[in-house]
CSV table of C-alpha atoms in Angstrom, one decimal:
chain,number,residue,atom,x,y,z
A,1,PRO,CA,326.7,-20.2,143.2
A,2,ARG,CA,330.4,-20.6,144.2
A,3,GLN,CA,330.7,-16.8,144.2
A,4,VAL,CA,327.6,-16.5,146.4
A,5,LEU,CA,328.9,-19.1,148.9
A,6,ALA,CA,332.3,-17.3,149.1
A,7,MET,CA,330.5,-14.0,149.8
A,8,ALA,CA,328.4,-15.6,152.5
A,9,GLU,CA,331.6,-17.0,154.1
A,10,ASP,CA,333.3,-13.6,154.0
A,11,LEU,CA,330.2,-12.0,155.6
A,12,ARG,CA,330.0,-14.7,158.3
A,13,ALA,CA,333.7,-14.2,159.1
A,14,ALA,CA,333.3,-10.4,159.3
A,15,VAL,CA,330.3,-10.7,161.6
A,16,ALA,CA,332.1,-13.3,163.8
A,17,SER,CA,335.0,-10.9,164.3
A,18,GLN,CA,332.7,-8.0,165.0
A,19,THR,CA,330.7,-10.1,167.5
A,20,LYS,CA,334.0,-11.1,169.3
A,21,ARG,CA,335.1,-7.4,169.4
A,22,LEU,CA,331.7,-6.2,170.7
A,23,ASN,CA,331.4,-9.0,173.2
A,24,SER,CA,334.8,-8.1,174.8
A,25,SER,CA,333.7,-4.4,175.0
A,26,GLY,CA,330.4,-5.4,176.7
A,27,GLY,CA,328.3,-3.3,174.2
A,28,VAL,CA,325.4,-4.3,172.0
A,29,VAL,CA,325.9,-7.9,170.7
A,30,GLU,CA,325.2,-8.3,167.0
A,31,ARG,CA,324.8,-11.8,165.7
A,32,LEU,CA,323.9,-13.1,162.3
A,33,GLU,CA,321.1,-15.7,162.8
A,34,GLU,CA,320.8,-18.6,160.4
A,35,ASN,CA,318.2,-16.7,158.4
A,36,GLY,CA,320.6,-13.9,157.8
A,37,HIS,CA,318.8,-11.3,160.0
A,38,GLN,CA,320.7,-9.4,162.7
A,39,ASN,CA,319.5,-9.9,166.2
A,40,LYS,CA,320.3,-7.1,168.7
A,41,ARG,CA,320.5,-8.1,172.4
A,42,LEU,CA,321.0,-5.5,175.1
A,43,LYS,CA,323.2,-5.9,178.2
A,44,SER,CA,320.2,-6.4,180.5
A,45,ASP,CA,319.4,-9.6,178.6
A,46,ALA,CA,322.9,-10.8,179.3
A,47,ASP,CA,322.3,-10.1,183.0
A,48,GLU,CA,319.2,-12.2,182.9
A,49,GLU,CA,321.2,-15.0,181.4
A,50,ASP,CA,323.7,-14.7,184.3
A,51,VAL,CA,320.7,-15.2,186.8
A,52,GLU,CA,319.6,-18.2,184.7
A,53,ASP,CA,323.1,-19.7,184.8
A,54,GLN,CA,323.2,-19.2,188.6
A,55,ASN,CA,319.8,-21.0,188.8
A,56,LYS,CA,321.1,-23.9,186.8
A,57,ARG,CA,324.1,-24.1,189.1
A,58,SER,CA,321.7,-24.3,192.1
A,59,PRO,CA,319.0,-26.6,190.8
A,60,LYS,CA,315.7,-27.1,192.7
A,61,ARG,CA,315.8,-29.8,195.3
A,62,LYS,CA,313.0,-31.3,197.6
A,63,ILE,CA,313.8,-30.4,201.2
A,64,VAL,CA,312.0,-30.1,204.6
A,65,LEU,CA,312.3,-27.0,206.8
A,66,LEU,CA,312.0,-27.3,210.6
A,67,MET,CA,310.0,-24.2,211.8
A,68,ALA,CA,309.2,-22.6,215.1
A,69,TYR,CA,306.8,-19.7,215.6
A,70,SER,CA,304.7,-17.8,218.0
A,71,GLY,CA,301.2,-17.8,216.6
A,72,LYS,CA,299.7,-14.8,218.4
A,73,GLY,CA,298.3,-12.3,216.0
A,74,TYR,CA,298.1,-14.8,213.1
A,75,HIS,CA,295.1,-16.5,211.6
A,76,GLY,CA,296.8,-19.9,211.7
A,77,MET,CA,299.5,-21.5,209.6
A,78,GLN,CA,297.8,-22.1,206.2
A,79,ARG,CA,297.9,-19.3,203.7
A,80,ASN,CA,294.5,-18.0,202.5
A,81,VAL,CA,295.1,-16.8,199.0
A,82,GLY,CA,292.9,-13.8,198.2
A,83,SER,CA,292.1,-12.8,201.8
A,84,SER,CA,295.1,-10.7,202.8
A,85,GLN,CA,293.4,-9.1,205.8
A,86,PHE,CA,293.8,-12.4,207.7
A,87,LYS,CA,297.6,-12.8,208.0
A,88,THR,CA,299.0,-16.3,208.3
A,89,ILE,CA,302.4,-17.8,209.2
A,90,GLU,CA,302.8,-19.0,205.6
A,91,ASP,CA,302.3,-15.4,204.2
A,92,ASP,CA,305.5,-14.4,206.0
A,93,LEU,CA,307.3,-17.6,205.1
A,94,VAL,CA,306.6,-17.4,201.4
A,95,SER,CA,307.6,-13.8,201.3
A,96,ALA,CA,311.0,-14.7,202.9
A,97,LEU,CA,311.5,-17.6,200.5
A,98,VAL,CA,311.0,-15.2,197.5
A,99,GLN,CA,313.1,-12.4,198.9
A,100,SER,CA,316.0,-14.7,199.8
A,101,GLY,CA,316.0,-16.1,196.2
A,102,CYS,CA,315.1,-19.7,197.2
A,103,ILE,CA,312.0,-19.6,194.9
A,104,PRO,CA,310.9,-17.5,192.0
A,105,GLU,CA,308.1,-15.0,192.6
A,106,ASN,CA,305.5,-16.9,190.6
A,107,HIS,CA,306.0,-19.9,192.9
A,108,GLY,CA,305.1,-17.7,195.8
A,109,GLU,CA,301.8,-16.8,194.1
A,110,ASP,CA,301.0,-20.5,193.3
A,111,MET,CA,302.4,-22.7,196.0
A,112,LYS,CA,301.7,-25.9,194.0
A,113,LYS,CA,304.6,-24.9,191.7
A,114,MET,CA,307.1,-25.6,194.5
A,115,SER,CA,305.2,-28.7,195.8
A,116,PHE,CA,304.6,-27.0,199.1
A,117,GLN,CA,303.0,-29.0,201.9
A,118,ARG,CA,302.8,-28.2,205.6
A,119,CYS,CA,302.7,-31.1,208.1
A,120,ALA,CA,300.0,-29.6,210.3
A,121,ARG,CA,297.5,-26.7,209.9
A,122,THR,CA,297.7,-24.9,213.2
A,123,ASP,CA,294.6,-22.8,214.1
A,124,LYS,CA,294.4,-19.1,214.8
A,125,GLY,CA,296.8,-18.0,217.7
A,126,VAL,CA,298.4,-21.5,218.0
A,127,SER,CA,302.2,-21.7,218.1
A,128,ALA,CA,304.7,-24.3,217.0
A,129,ALA,CA,308.1,-25.5,218.2
A,130,GLY,CA,308.6,-28.2,215.6
A,131,GLN,CA,306.4,-27.6,212.5
A,132,ILE,CA,307.7,-29.2,209.3
A,133,VAL,CA,307.1,-28.0,205.7
A,134,SER,CA,308.2,-29.8,202.5
A,135,LEU,CA,308.9,-27.9,199.3
A,136,LYS,CA,311.3,-27.6,196.3
A,137,VAL,CA,313.8,-24.8,196.6
A,138,ARG,CA,317.1,-23.6,195.1
A,139,LEU,CA,319.8,-24.7,197.5
A,140,ILE,CA,321.6,-21.3,197.7
A,141,ASP,CA,324.6,-20.7,199.9
A,142,ASP,CA,323.8,-19.9,203.6
A,143,ILE,CA,320.1,-20.7,202.9
A,144,LEU,CA,318.8,-20.7,206.5
A,145,GLU,CA,320.5,-17.5,207.4
A,146,LYS,CA,319.2,-15.8,204.2
A,147,ILE,CA,315.6,-17.0,204.9
A,148,ASN,CA,315.7,-16.0,208.5
A,149,ASN,CA,317.0,-12.5,207.6
A,150,HIS,CA,313.6,-11.9,205.9
A,151,LEU,CA,311.5,-13.3,208.7
A,152,PRO,CA,310.3,-11.6,211.9
A,153,SER,CA,312.1,-12.8,215.0
A,154,HIS,CA,309.0,-14.7,216.3
A,155,ILE,CA,309.3,-17.0,213.2
A,156,ARG,CA,312.5,-19.0,212.8
A,157,ILE,CA,313.7,-21.8,210.4
A,158,LEU,CA,315.8,-24.0,212.8
A,159,GLY,CA,316.8,-26.8,210.4
A,160,LEU,CA,316.8,-28.2,206.9
A,161,LYS,CA,317.1,-31.7,205.4
A,162,ARG,CA,317.1,-33.1,201.9
A,163,VAL,CA,314.3,-35.6,201.3
A,164,THR,CA,313.1,-38.0,198.5
A,165,GLY,CA,311.6,-36.3,195.4
A,166,GLY,CA,308.1,-37.6,196.2
A,167,PHE,CA,308.1,-36.7,199.9
A,168,ASN,CA,305.0,-35.0,201.2
A,169,SER,CA,305.2,-33.8,204.8
A,170,LYS,CA,301.5,-34.2,205.5
A,171,ASN,CA,301.0,-37.7,204.0
A,172,LYS,CA,304.3,-39.1,205.3
A,173,CYS,CA,303.7,-38.0,208.9
A,174,ASP,CA,302.8,-40.9,211.2
A,175,ALA,CA,302.0,-38.8,214.3
A,176,ARG,CA,301.9,-35.3,215.8
A,177,THR,CA,302.7,-34.3,219.4
A,178,TYR,CA,301.0,-31.1,220.8
A,179,SER,CA,301.3,-29.5,224.2
A,180,TYR,CA,298.8,-27.2,225.9
A,181,MET,CA,300.1,-24.9,228.6
A,182,LEU,CA,297.4,-23.6,231.0
A,183,PRO,CA,297.1,-21.9,234.4
A,184,THR,CA,296.3,-24.6,237.0
A,185,PHE,CA,293.4,-22.5,238.4
A,186,ALA,CA,291.5,-23.8,235.4
A,187,PHE,CA,291.1,-27.1,237.4
A,188,ALA,CA,289.7,-25.4,240.6
A,189,HIS,CA,286.2,-26.6,241.5
A,190,LYS,CA,283.4,-24.1,240.5
A,191,ASP,CA,282.1,-24.0,244.1
A,192,HIS,CA,285.4,-22.8,245.5
A,193,ASP,CA,286.2,-19.1,245.6
A,194,VAL,CA,289.6,-19.0,243.9
A,195,GLN,CA,292.2,-16.3,243.8
A,196,GLU,CA,294.0,-17.0,240.6
A,197,GLU,CA,297.6,-16.1,241.7
A,198,VAL,CA,297.3,-18.0,245.0
A,199,TYR,CA,295.8,-21.2,243.6
A,200,ARG,CA,298.0,-24.3,243.6
A,201,LEU,CA,297.0,-27.7,242.1
A,202,ASP,CA,296.9,-30.5,244.7
A,203,LYS,CA,298.0,-34.1,244.0
A,204,GLU,CA,294.5,-35.6,244.0
A,205,THR,CA,293.2,-33.1,241.4
A,206,LEU,CA,296.2,-33.7,239.2
A,207,GLU,CA,295.5,-37.5,239.5
A,208,LYS,CA,291.9,-36.9,238.5
A,209,VAL,CA,293.0,-34.8,235.5
A,210,ASN,CA,295.3,-37.6,234.3
A,211,LYS,CA,292.7,-40.3,234.8
A,212,LEU,CA,290.3,-38.4,232.6
A,213,LEU,CA,292.9,-37.5,229.9
A,214,ALA,CA,293.9,-41.3,229.7
A,215,CYS,CA,290.3,-42.0,228.7
A,216,TYR,CA,291.0,-40.5,225.3
A,217,LYS,CA,293.7,-43.0,224.5
A,218,GLY,CA,292.9,-45.5,221.6
A,219,THR,CA,290.6,-45.0,218.6
A,220,HIS,CA,287.4,-43.1,219.1
A,221,ASN,CA,284.8,-41.3,217.1
A,222,PHE,CA,285.6,-37.6,217.8
A,223,HIS,CA,282.8,-36.0,215.7
A,224,ASN,CA,281.6,-34.0,218.7
A,225,PHE,CA,285.1,-32.5,219.0
A,226,THR,CA,285.0,-30.6,215.7
A,227,SER,CA,282.5,-28.7,213.8
A,228,GLN,CA,283.5,-30.3,210.5
A,229,LYS,CA,282.3,-33.9,210.8
A,230,GLY,CA,279.0,-35.8,211.1
A,231,PRO,CA,278.7,-38.8,213.5
A,232,ARG,CA,278.9,-41.4,210.6
A,233,ASP,CA,281.8,-39.8,208.9
A,234,PRO,CA,284.6,-42.4,208.9
A,235,SER,CA,287.3,-39.7,209.1
A,236,ALA,CA,286.0,-38.6,212.5
A,237,LYS,CA,287.6,-41.7,214.0
A,238,ARG,CA,291.0,-40.7,215.3
A,239,TYR,CA,293.8,-42.7,217.2
A,240,ILE,CA,295.3,-41.1,220.3
A,241,MET,CA,298.6,-42.7,221.5
A,242,GLU,CA,299.1,-40.8,224.8
A,243,MET,CA,297.7,-37.9,226.8
A,244,TYR,CA,298.8,-36.7,230.2
A,245,CYS,CA,299.4,-33.6,232.3
A,246,GLY,CA,302.8,-32.9,233.8
A,247,GLU,CA,303.9,-31.5,237.2
A,248,PRO,CA,302.9,-27.9,237.7
A,249,PHE,CA,305.4,-25.0,237.9
A,250,VAL,CA,305.2,-21.3,238.8
A,251,ARG,CA,305.9,-18.4,236.3
A,252,GLU,CA,305.3,-14.8,237.1
A,253,ASN,CA,303.4,-15.8,240.3
A,254,ILE,CA,300.9,-17.9,238.4
A,255,GLU,CA,301.0,-21.7,238.5
A,256,PHE,CA,301.0,-23.4,235.1
A,257,ALA,CA,300.9,-27.0,233.9
A,258,VAL,CA,301.5,-28.6,230.5
A,259,ILE,CA,299.3,-31.3,228.9
A,260,LYS,CA,300.9,-33.4,226.2
A,261,VAL,CA,299.0,-35.3,223.6
A,262,LYS,CA,300.3,-37.5,220.8
A,263,GLY,CA,298.0,-38.8,218.0
A,264,GLN,CA,298.1,-39.9,214.5
A,265,SER,CA,296.3,-36.8,213.3
A,266,PHE,CA,293.8,-34.2,214.7
A,267,MET,CA,290.8,-32.4,213.3
A,268,MET,CA,290.1,-28.7,213.6
A,269,HIS,CA,289.6,-27.7,217.3
A,270,GLN,CA,289.8,-31.3,218.4
A,271,ILE,CA,292.6,-30.9,221.1
A,272,ARG,CA,291.1,-27.7,222.5
A,273,LYS,CA,287.7,-29.5,222.9
A,274,MET,CA,289.3,-32.6,224.4
A,275,ILE,CA,290.9,-30.3,227.1
A,276,GLY,CA,287.8,-28.1,227.4
A,277,LEU,CA,285.7,-31.1,228.3
A,278,VAL,CA,288.1,-32.4,230.9
A,279,ILE,CA,288.2,-28.9,232.5
A,280,ALA,CA,284.4,-28.9,232.6
A,281,ILE,CA,284.3,-32.3,234.4
A,282,VAL,CA,287.1,-31.4,236.9
A,283,LYS,CA,285.4,-28.1,237.7
A,284,GLY,CA,282.1,-29.9,238.4
A,285,TYR,CA,280.0,-28.7,235.5
A,286,ALA,CA,279.7,-32.1,233.7
A,287,ALA,CA,279.6,-35.7,234.8
A,288,GLU,CA,282.5,-38.1,233.9
A,289,SER,CA,280.2,-40.2,231.8
A,290,ILE,CA,280.0,-37.4,229.2
A,291,ILE,CA,283.3,-38.5,227.6
A,292,GLU,CA,281.9,-42.0,226.8
A,293,ARG,CA,278.7,-40.3,225.6
A,294,SER,CA,280.5,-37.9,223.3
A,295,TRP,CA,281.8,-40.8,221.2
A,296,GLY,CA,278.3,-42.0,220.4
A,297,GLU,CA,276.1,-40.6,217.6
A,298,GLU,CA,274.2,-38.0,219.6
A,299,LYS,CA,275.3,-34.4,219.5
A,300,VAL,CA,277.0,-33.4,222.8
A,301,ASP,CA,277.9,-29.8,223.7
A,302,VAL,CA,281.7,-29.8,224.1
A,303,PRO,CA,283.3,-26.5,225.1
A,304,LYS,CA,286.5,-25.4,223.3
A,305,ALA,CA,289.4,-24.2,225.4
A,306,PRO,CA,291.3,-21.0,224.3
A,307,GLY,CA,293.8,-21.4,221.4
A,308,LEU,CA,296.5,-19.5,223.3
A,309,GLY,CA,298.1,-22.4,225.2
A,310,LEU,CA,298.3,-24.8,222.2
A,311,VAL,CA,301.7,-25.6,220.7
A,312,LEU,CA,302.7,-28.1,218.0
A,313,GLU,CA,305.7,-29.7,219.7
A,314,ARG,CA,306.9,-32.1,217.1
A,315,VAL,CA,305.9,-34.3,214.1
A,316,HIS,CA,307.0,-37.9,213.7
A,317,PHE,CA,308.1,-39.7,210.5
A,318,GLU,CA,308.9,-43.2,211.8
A,319,LYS,CA,307.9,-45.2,208.7
A,320,TYR,CA,309.8,-42.8,206.4
A,321,ASN,CA,312.9,-43.0,208.7
A,322,ARG,CA,312.9,-46.8,208.6
A,323,ARG,CA,312.7,-46.9,204.9
A,324,PHE,CA,314.9,-44.0,203.8
A,325,GLY,CA,316.7,-42.7,206.9
A,326,ASN,CA,319.7,-45.0,206.5
A,327,ASP,CA,319.8,-45.6,202.8
A,328,GLY,CA,323.1,-43.7,202.4
A,329,LEU,CA,321.4,-40.9,200.4
A,330,HIS,CA,318.9,-39.4,202.8
A,331,GLU,CA,319.0,-38.4,206.5
A,332,PRO,CA,316.4,-39.5,209.0
A,333,LEU,CA,313.9,-36.8,209.9
A,334,GLU,CA,315.1,-36.4,213.5
A,335,TRP,CA,316.2,-33.1,215.0
A,336,THR,CA,318.4,-34.0,218.0
A,337,GLU,CA,321.0,-31.4,217.0
A,338,GLU,CA,318.3,-28.7,216.9
A,339,GLU,CA,316.7,-29.6,220.3
A,340,GLU,CA,318.6,-26.8,222.1
A,341,LYS,CA,317.6,-24.2,219.5
A,342,ILE,CA,313.9,-25.4,219.9
A,343,ALA,CA,314.1,-25.1,223.7
A,344,VAL,CA,315.7,-21.6,223.5
A,345,PHE,CA,312.9,-20.4,221.0
A,346,LYS,CA,310.2,-21.7,223.3
A,347,GLU,CA,311.7,-19.9,226.4
A,348,GLN,CA,312.2,-16.7,224.4
A,349,TYR,CA,309.0,-16.5,222.3
A,350,ILE,CA,306.3,-19.1,223.0
A,351,TYR,CA,306.1,-19.4,226.9
A,352,PRO,CA,306.4,-15.6,227.5
A,353,THR,CA,303.6,-14.9,225.0
A,354,ILE,CA,301.3,-17.5,226.7
A,355,ILE,CA,302.1,-16.2,230.2
A,356,ASN,CA,301.9,-12.4,229.4
A,357,THR,CA,298.7,-12.8,227.3
A,358,GLU,CA,297.1,-14.8,230.1
A,359,ARG,CA,298.1,-12.0,232.6
A,360,GLU,CA,297.0,-9.1,230.4
A,361,GLU,CA,294.0,-10.5,228.5
A,362,LYS,CA,292.9,-13.3,231.0
A,363,SER,CA,291.9,-15.6,228.1
A,364,MET,CA,291.6,-18.7,230.3
A,365,ALA,CA,289.8,-16.8,233.2
A,366,ASN,CA,287.3,-15.3,230.8
A,367,TRP,CA,286.7,-18.6,229.0
A,368,LEU,CA,286.1,-20.4,232.4
A,369,ASN,CA,283.2,-17.9,233.0
A,370,THR,CA,281.4,-19.2,229.9
A,371,LEU,CA,281.3,-22.9,231.1
A,372,SER,CA,278.1,-22.4,233.1
A,373,ILE,CA,276.3,-21.5,229.8
A,374,HIS,CA,276.9,-24.9,228.3
A,375,ASP,CA,274.3,-27.6,228.6
A,376,PHE,CA,276.2,-30.7,229.5
A,377,ASN,CA,273.2,-32.9,230.5
A,378,SER,CA,270.8,-32.8,227.6
A,379,SER,CA,271.7,-34.2,224.2
A,380,ALA,CA,270.2,-33.3,220.9
A,381,VAL,CA,268.0,-36.5,221.2
A,382,GLY,CA,266.9,-35.6,224.7
A,383,MET,CA,266.1,-32.0,223.7
A,384,ARG,CA,263.9,-33.3,220.8
A,385,ALA,CA,262.0,-35.6,223.3
A,386,ASN,CA,261.5,-32.8,225.7
A,387,ASN,CA,260.1,-30.6,223.0
A,388,LYS,CA,257.6,-33.3,221.9
A,389,ASN,CA,256.5,-33.8,225.5
A,390,SER,CA,256.0,-30.0,226.1
A,391,LYS,CA,253.9,-29.9,222.8
């Protein structure tokens, strides 16, 4: 046995020196495994190990990204896996994250693997100036620059912050602020013959608009403002903090105004229907009492304004900021340093898209022509009663 042990030692020493020699020459590495077999590893394996080492050096961390995008031509924010003909903002984002080396390719295919969560699902054609997504990434050098290099110019990552490991941008968000930019001729009374480029909003009409928008403040049952909820669904109740229309301004000879709305959370199409109903009232198609009626259980025909003018302005994390914003480890989720970049992006990509599309495609003007088709007086209950009587 001593002889066998000595021979094994000699063999081990010989292999060790051979391994050392081959390692330094960068050729095939031959190594004696514990079971005595030789295991050949090619240079490409060594390259893969280099990548793994690099990944260990930049471990995955939970972050949030501040995003701005022009939504024209996209079918909303949220990715629809398996339906590639409907392109979304997240399709382009995930592709850029993979190409920049922030996430491995399989995480792009299954977004749960990177704990991905968006703060708000914006609808088809809707833009954002302050969207937030949370996810786990490798914190590579010059991360924002590298991601943006793989994104089209109308989608930008404007900021990044580290957050707590359990952070979820949708659940931790206390409120969302949207704006809706529209040409003011939308508020011209239906009985007046209006030339769109000449129309200017008068003070009395703006006051009426603001009086109606203020009716939405507080908690109401908004089941008539989405197609997804029934009248007794508790999740149809939503809390609106503020809603108002700002002073009008002229761009490209057309007067525009911006409506701002801040609420805890919104359902699909809710804001566009809230604005659509106010336009219908101001234009004289519907009575003011329809707003109160729409919160009741009966079905009310609420028109949906075009998606073009809607912009997700910012999202609010007040509770999170109070708890973690000043704990010495995490930053508060506020973006004062990025405000200028946000303003520049809006002026460069969001406002021109809304203005030019309105001029070329006349989305608001065409939609206004459909208001006369809506039946604002009869409700589902009333229609059933009328049908019984006629029978």
